[in-house]
Amino acid sequence: MPPSSPHSGMARTAVVFARLIVAGKDQGVRPFIVPLNDASGAMCRGVTCTLFPARPGAKAIDHALTSFRHVPLPAEALLGHLHGSSKDERKDFMRAIHRVTVGTLCISTSNAIVLRVSGCIAGRYSAKRRVGAPESVPILSFSTQYGPIARILAHATVFDKYAIEAMQLFIENGGKPDMQNVIAGAFKATVCDYTQKALSELVDRCGWQGLYTHNQISEVWLAEKGNSIAEGDFVVLCIRLASEILLGRYAPPKPRDPHCLLARHESGLWDEARQIWASLRGGHRGKEFNARILPLSLPLVRATGKRMAYEAAKDAMVHGNDHGLSMTPQALALYESTCMMEDQSWYVENGIMSRRALLNRDVDAMNAMLPLLEGMINDPAVDAFVNAPMVDQDRLAAFFSSLPSFEGPETECFQAKAKI
């Protein structure tokens, strides 16, 4: 998918990973600097580019398929030493692509602002769209409308704090690539998985208006689908992380409060997975591991990410380092309750809370959030990012007046009345 076509009007150069063989001896997969095309638009010798069609919903660069055949390179094109730094090719390769982990974290941080903007768009539309007669009411007054919007805005605020803390943890663990993989992987899995489900629901809650790209939500939803795959498909990342953690090779950061509800949920899921694995045959590459553990990978890693997000938001609120979006107790409580409602059976099965108690707790959290909802929806800091016509009647009317229009001839009856 990397862009390599000459359409940009500028010379392009790539880092290409290829197997290095010196005097018949395999030196492993190594990185090389390879020119792809020049500013005139000519592809370099041996390089072929096949341009992909545009992706729906994304204003993306020119993704392409690039292939190489007998490309001549000077010796200095090799990045690194001629001979590997160790006898472990895998470690050498992972060290060479360590920036991918940086990208895994960085590219996922956009989810917080995407959720915030999309929640505001849906909220402003829902406040203006009215139903009922003779006394009409805004559709935002219905729990099926304000509920998803409030939860999404609460998550946007929590994820904003989580992003800041994840970046700090990533930097602090600069010499520990395994820990960086855990931090980046857990963050991406948690925010990307939630974002995809949340934006899909917002599109539905805006009816036919939500389907169109000019109202932004469906567009960013599809764009973020690309981000969930770029720099590592988050499900594949979870398979690797969960396997490594169960094998004892990795360990996520420990909970600051092991007794908090999300930490207990996290611990319970990992303990259950370890018990399942202990009963399996064939090791971590066997059929039973594939059938029973791999489907648990995403829920396991997300449980860790949800807990870490909660801790980051709580610390930002308690310790006064609340930069960016304002973290409130109401938003934090609604975030926590939403996470719990996603796995009600675990809390019931472990005797922590009944289904009725979970529901009552969630309704209370939502009701406490509602007085803040109007201010969050109409936050002026978001205005610069909102251009959806459906949020404002005048803007919507101007948008429709700009569309191509086709009109039939006047009826005879109308023409007769006009003459009279």
JSON list of C-alpha atoms in Angstrom, two decimals, residues 211-307:
[
{"chain": "A", "resi": 211, "resn": "LEU", "atom": "CA", "xyz": [-24.68, 7.80, 5.30]},
{"chain": "A", "resi": 212, "resn": "TYR", "atom": "CA", "xyz": [-23.33, 10.74, 3.32]},
{"chain": "A", "resi": 213, "resn": "THR", "atom": "CA", "xyz": [-19.69, 11.74, 3.38]},
{"chain": "A", "resi": 214, "resn": "HIS", "atom": "CA", "xyz": [-20.53, 15.47, 3.51]},
{"chain": "A", "resi": 215, "resn": "ASN", "atom": "CA", "xyz": [-21.82, 14.92, 7.05]},
{"chain": "A", "resi": 216, "resn": "GLN", "atom": "CA", "xyz": [-18.36, 13.58, 8.02]},
{"chain": "A", "resi": 217, "resn": "ILE", "atom": "CA", "xyz": [-19.21, 10.67, 10.35]},
{"chain": "A", "resi": 218, "resn": "SER", "atom": "CA", "xyz": [-19.31, 7.90, 7.74]},
{"chain": "A", "resi": 219, "resn": "GLU", "atom": "CA", "xyz": [-16.22, 9.37, 6.08]},
{"chain": "A", "resi": 220, "resn": "VAL", "atom": "CA", "xyz": [-14.08, 9.34, 9.22]},
{"chain": "A", "resi": 221, "resn": "TRP", "atom": "CA", "xyz": [-15.49, 5.93, 10.13]},
{"chain": "A", "resi": 222, "resn": "LEU", "atom": "CA", "xyz": [-14.12, 4.46, 6.90]},
{"chain": "A", "resi": 223, "resn": "ALA", "atom": "CA", "xyz": [-10.88, 6.44, 7.21]},
{"chain": "A", "resi": 224, "resn": "GLU", "atom": "CA", "xyz": [-10.32, 5.07, 10.71]},
{"chain": "A", "resi": 225, "resn": "LYS", "atom": "CA", "xyz": [-10.86, 1.56, 9.39]},
{"chain": "A", "resi": 226, "resn": "GLY", "atom": "CA", "xyz": [-7.65, 2.08, 7.44]},
{"chain": "A", "resi": 227, "resn": "ASN", "atom": "CA", "xyz": [-5.88, 3.27, 10.58]},
{"chain": "A", "resi": 228, "resn": "SER", "atom": "CA", "xyz": [-7.00, 0.16, 12.47]},
{"chain": "A", "resi": 229, "resn": "ILE", "atom": "CA", "xyz": [-5.05, -1.93, 9.95]},
{"chain": "A", "resi": 230, "resn": "ALA", "atom": "CA", "xyz": [-2.08, 0.38, 9.26]},
{"chain": "A", "resi": 231, "resn": "GLU", "atom": "CA", "xyz": [1.05, -0.23, 11.37]},
{"chain": "A", "resi": 232, "resn": "GLY", "atom": "CA", "xyz": [-0.40, -3.57, 12.42]},
{"chain": "A", "resi": 233, "resn": "ASP", "atom": "CA", "xyz": [-3.96, -4.93, 12.26]},
{"chain": "A", "resi": 234, "resn": "PHE", "atom": "CA", "xyz": [-5.09, -4.55, 15.87]},
{"chain": "A", "resi": 235, "resn": "VAL", "atom": "CA", "xyz": [-6.53, -8.09, 16.04]},
{"chain": "A", "resi": 236, "resn": "VAL", "atom": "CA", "xyz": [-3.23, -9.57, 14.86]},
{"chain": "A", "resi": 237, "resn": "LEU", "atom": "CA", "xyz": [-1.38, -7.38, 17.37]},
{"chain": "A", "resi": 238, "resn": "CYS", "atom": "CA", "xyz": [-3.62, -8.79, 20.11]},
{"chain": "A", "resi": 239, "resn": "ILE", "atom": "CA", "xyz": [-2.93, -12.38, 19.05]},
{"chain": "A", "resi": 240, "resn": "ARG", "atom": "CA", "xyz": [0.79, -11.76, 19.39]},
{"chain": "A", "resi": 241, "resn": "LEU", "atom": "CA", "xyz": [0.50, -9.81, 22.67]},
{"chain": "A", "resi": 242, "resn": "ALA", "atom": "CA", "xyz": [-1.86, -12.28, 24.33]},
{"chain": "A", "resi": 243, "resn": "SER", "atom": "CA", "xyz": [0.33, -15.21, 23.33]},
{"chain": "A", "resi": 244, "resn": "GLU", "atom": "CA", "xyz": [3.50, -13.56, 24.58]},
{"chain": "A", "resi": 245, "resn": "ILE", "atom": "CA", "xyz": [1.88, -12.55, 27.89]},
{"chain": "A", "resi": 246, "resn": "LEU", "atom": "CA", "xyz": [0.50, -16.05, 28.48]},
{"chain": "A", "resi": 247, "resn": "LEU", "atom": "CA", "xyz": [3.95, -17.48, 27.71]},
{"chain": "A", "resi": 248, "resn": "GLY", "atom": "CA", "xyz": [5.46, -15.15, 30.30]},
{"chain": "A", "resi": 249, "resn": "ARG", "atom": "CA", "xyz": [7.58, -13.22, 27.80]},
{"chain": "A", "resi": 250, "resn": "TYR", "atom": "CA", "xyz": [5.67, -9.95, 28.21]},
{"chain": "A", "resi": 251, "resn": "ALA", "atom": "CA", "xyz": [3.92, -8.37, 31.17]},
{"chain": "A", "resi": 252, "resn": "PRO", "atom": "CA", "xyz": [1.61, -5.33, 30.97]},
{"chain": "A", "resi": 253, "resn": "PRO", "atom": "CA", "xyz": [1.99, -2.50, 33.51]},
{"chain": "A", "resi": 254, "resn": "LYS", "atom": "CA", "xyz": [0.52, -3.54, 36.87]},
{"chain": "A", "resi": 255, "resn": "PRO", "atom": "CA", "xyz": [-2.73, -1.96, 38.06]},
{"chain": "A", "resi": 256, "resn": "ARG", "atom": "CA", "xyz": [-2.35, 1.00, 40.41]},
{"chain": "A", "resi": 257, "resn": "ASP", "atom": "CA", "xyz": [-5.40, -0.19, 42.30]},
{"chain": "A", "resi": 258, "resn": "PRO", "atom": "CA", "xyz": [-5.89, -3.98, 41.93]},
{"chain": "A", "resi": 259, "resn": "HIS", "atom": "CA", "xyz": [-9.25, -3.71, 43.70]},
{"chain": "A", "resi": 260, "resn": "CYS", "atom": "CA", "xyz": [-10.91, -1.33, 41.22]},
{"chain": "A", "resi": 261, "resn": "LEU", "atom": "CA", "xyz": [-13.64, -2.97, 39.16]},
{"chain": "A", "resi": 262, "resn": "LEU", "atom": "CA", "xyz": [-11.89, -2.80, 35.79]},
{"chain": "A", "resi": 263, "resn": "ALA", "atom": "CA", "xyz": [-8.65, -4.15, 37.27]},
{"chain": "A", "resi": 264, "resn": "ARG", "atom": "CA", "xyz": [-10.55, -7.08, 38.81]},
{"chain": "A", "resi": 265, "resn": "HIS", "atom": "CA", "xyz": [-12.17, -7.75, 35.45]},
{"chain": "A", "resi": 266, "resn": "GLU", "atom": "CA", "xyz": [-8.79, -7.65, 33.71]},
{"chain": "A", "resi": 267, "resn": "SER", "atom": "CA", "xyz": [-7.20, -10.01, 36.24]},
{"chain": "A", "resi": 268, "resn": "GLY", "atom": "CA", "xyz": [-10.16, -12.38, 36.04]},
{"chain": "A", "resi": 269, "resn": "LEU", "atom": "CA", "xyz": [-10.03, -12.67, 32.25]},
{"chain": "A", "resi": 270, "resn": "TRP", "atom": "CA", "xyz": [-6.30, -13.35, 32.20]},
{"chain": "A", "resi": 271, "resn": "ASP", "atom": "CA", "xyz": [-6.60, -15.94, 34.99]},
{"chain": "A", "resi": 272, "resn": "GLU", "atom": "CA", "xyz": [-9.38, -17.68, 33.08]},
{"chain": "A", "resi": 273, "resn": "ALA", "atom": "CA", "xyz": [-7.29, -17.74, 29.90]},
{"chain": "A", "resi": 274, "resn": "ARG", "atom": "CA", "xyz": [-4.33, -19.24, 31.79]},
{"chain": "A", "resi": 275, "resn": "GLN", "atom": "CA", "xyz": [-6.58, -21.94, 33.21]},
{"chain": "A", "resi": 276, "resn": "ILE", "atom": "CA", "xyz": [-7.92, -22.76, 29.74]},
{"chain": "A", "resi": 277, "resn": "TRP", "atom": "CA", "xyz": [-4.41, -22.91, 28.30]},
{"chain": "A", "resi": 278, "resn": "ALA", "atom": "CA", "xyz": [-3.20, -25.20, 31.11]},
{"chain": "A", "resi": 279, "resn": "SER", "atom": "CA", "xyz": [-5.82, -27.74, 30.05]},
{"chain": "A", "resi": 280, "resn": "LEU", "atom": "CA", "xyz": [-4.85, -27.72, 26.37]},
{"chain": "A", "resi": 281, "resn": "ARG", "atom": "CA", "xyz": [-2.57, -29.99, 24.42]},
{"chain": "A", "resi": 282, "resn": "GLY", "atom": "CA", "xyz": [-0.17, -29.07, 21.66]},
{"chain": "A", "resi": 283, "resn": "GLY", "atom": "CA", "xyz": [1.46, -25.89, 23.00]},
{"chain": "A", "resi": 284, "resn": "HIS", "atom": "CA", "xyz": [0.84, -22.36, 21.83]},
{"chain": "A", "resi": 285, "resn": "ARG", "atom": "CA", "xyz": [1.03, -23.34, 18.16]},
{"chain": "A", "resi": 286, "resn": "GLY", "atom": "CA", "xyz": [-1.36, -26.25, 18.46]},
{"chain": "A", "resi": 287, "resn": "LYS", "atom": "CA", "xyz": [-4.92, -26.60, 17.15]},
{"chain": "A", "resi": 288, "resn": "GLU", "atom": "CA", "xyz": [-6.52, -26.25, 20.60]},
{"chain": "A", "resi": 289, "resn": "PHE", "atom": "CA", "xyz": [-4.66, -23.01, 21.32]},
{"chain": "A", "resi": 290, "resn": "ASN", "atom": "CA", "xyz": [-5.80, -21.74, 17.93]},
{"chain": "A", "resi": 291, "resn": "ALA", "atom": "CA", "xyz": [-9.42, -22.71, 18.61]},
{"chain": "A", "resi": 292, "resn": "ARG", "atom": "CA", "xyz": [-9.75, -21.69, 22.27]},
{"chain": "A", "resi": 293, "resn": "ILE", "atom": "CA", "xyz": [-7.21, -18.96, 23.06]},
{"chain": "A", "resi": 294, "resn": "LEU", "atom": "CA", "xyz": [-6.89, -16.92, 19.86]},
{"chain": "A", "resi": 295, "resn": "PRO", "atom": "CA", "xyz": [-10.55, -15.78, 19.93]},
{"chain": "A", "resi": 296, "resn": "LEU", "atom": "CA", "xyz": [-9.90, -14.48, 23.47]},
{"chain": "A", "resi": 297, "resn": "SER", "atom": "CA", "xyz": [-6.92, -12.36, 22.40]},
{"chain": "A", "resi": 298, "resn": "LEU", "atom": "CA", "xyz": [-8.80, -9.14, 21.64]},
{"chain": "A", "resi": 299, "resn": "PRO", "atom": "CA", "xyz": [-10.99, -9.23, 24.81]},
{"chain": "A", "resi": 300, "resn": "LEU", "atom": "CA", "xyz": [-7.90, -9.96, 26.92]},
{"chain": "A", "resi": 301, "resn": "VAL", "atom": "CA", "xyz": [-5.82, -7.09, 25.57]},
{"chain": "A", "resi": 302, "resn": "ARG", "atom": "CA", "xyz": [-8.81, -4.73, 25.60]},
{"chain": "A", "resi": 303, "resn": "ALA", "atom": "CA", "xyz": [-9.41, -5.55, 29.26]},
{"chain": "A", "resi": 304, "resn": "THR", "atom": "CA", "xyz": [-5.89, -4.35, 30.00]},
{"chain": "A", "resi": 305, "resn": "GLY", "atom": "CA", "xyz": [-6.34, -1.27, 27.81]},
{"chain": "A", "resi": 306, "resn": "LYS", "atom": "CA", "xyz": [-9.66, -0.33, 29.41]},
{"chain": "A", "resi": 307, "resn": "ARG", "atom": "CA", "xyz": [-8.10, -0.49, 32.86]}
]
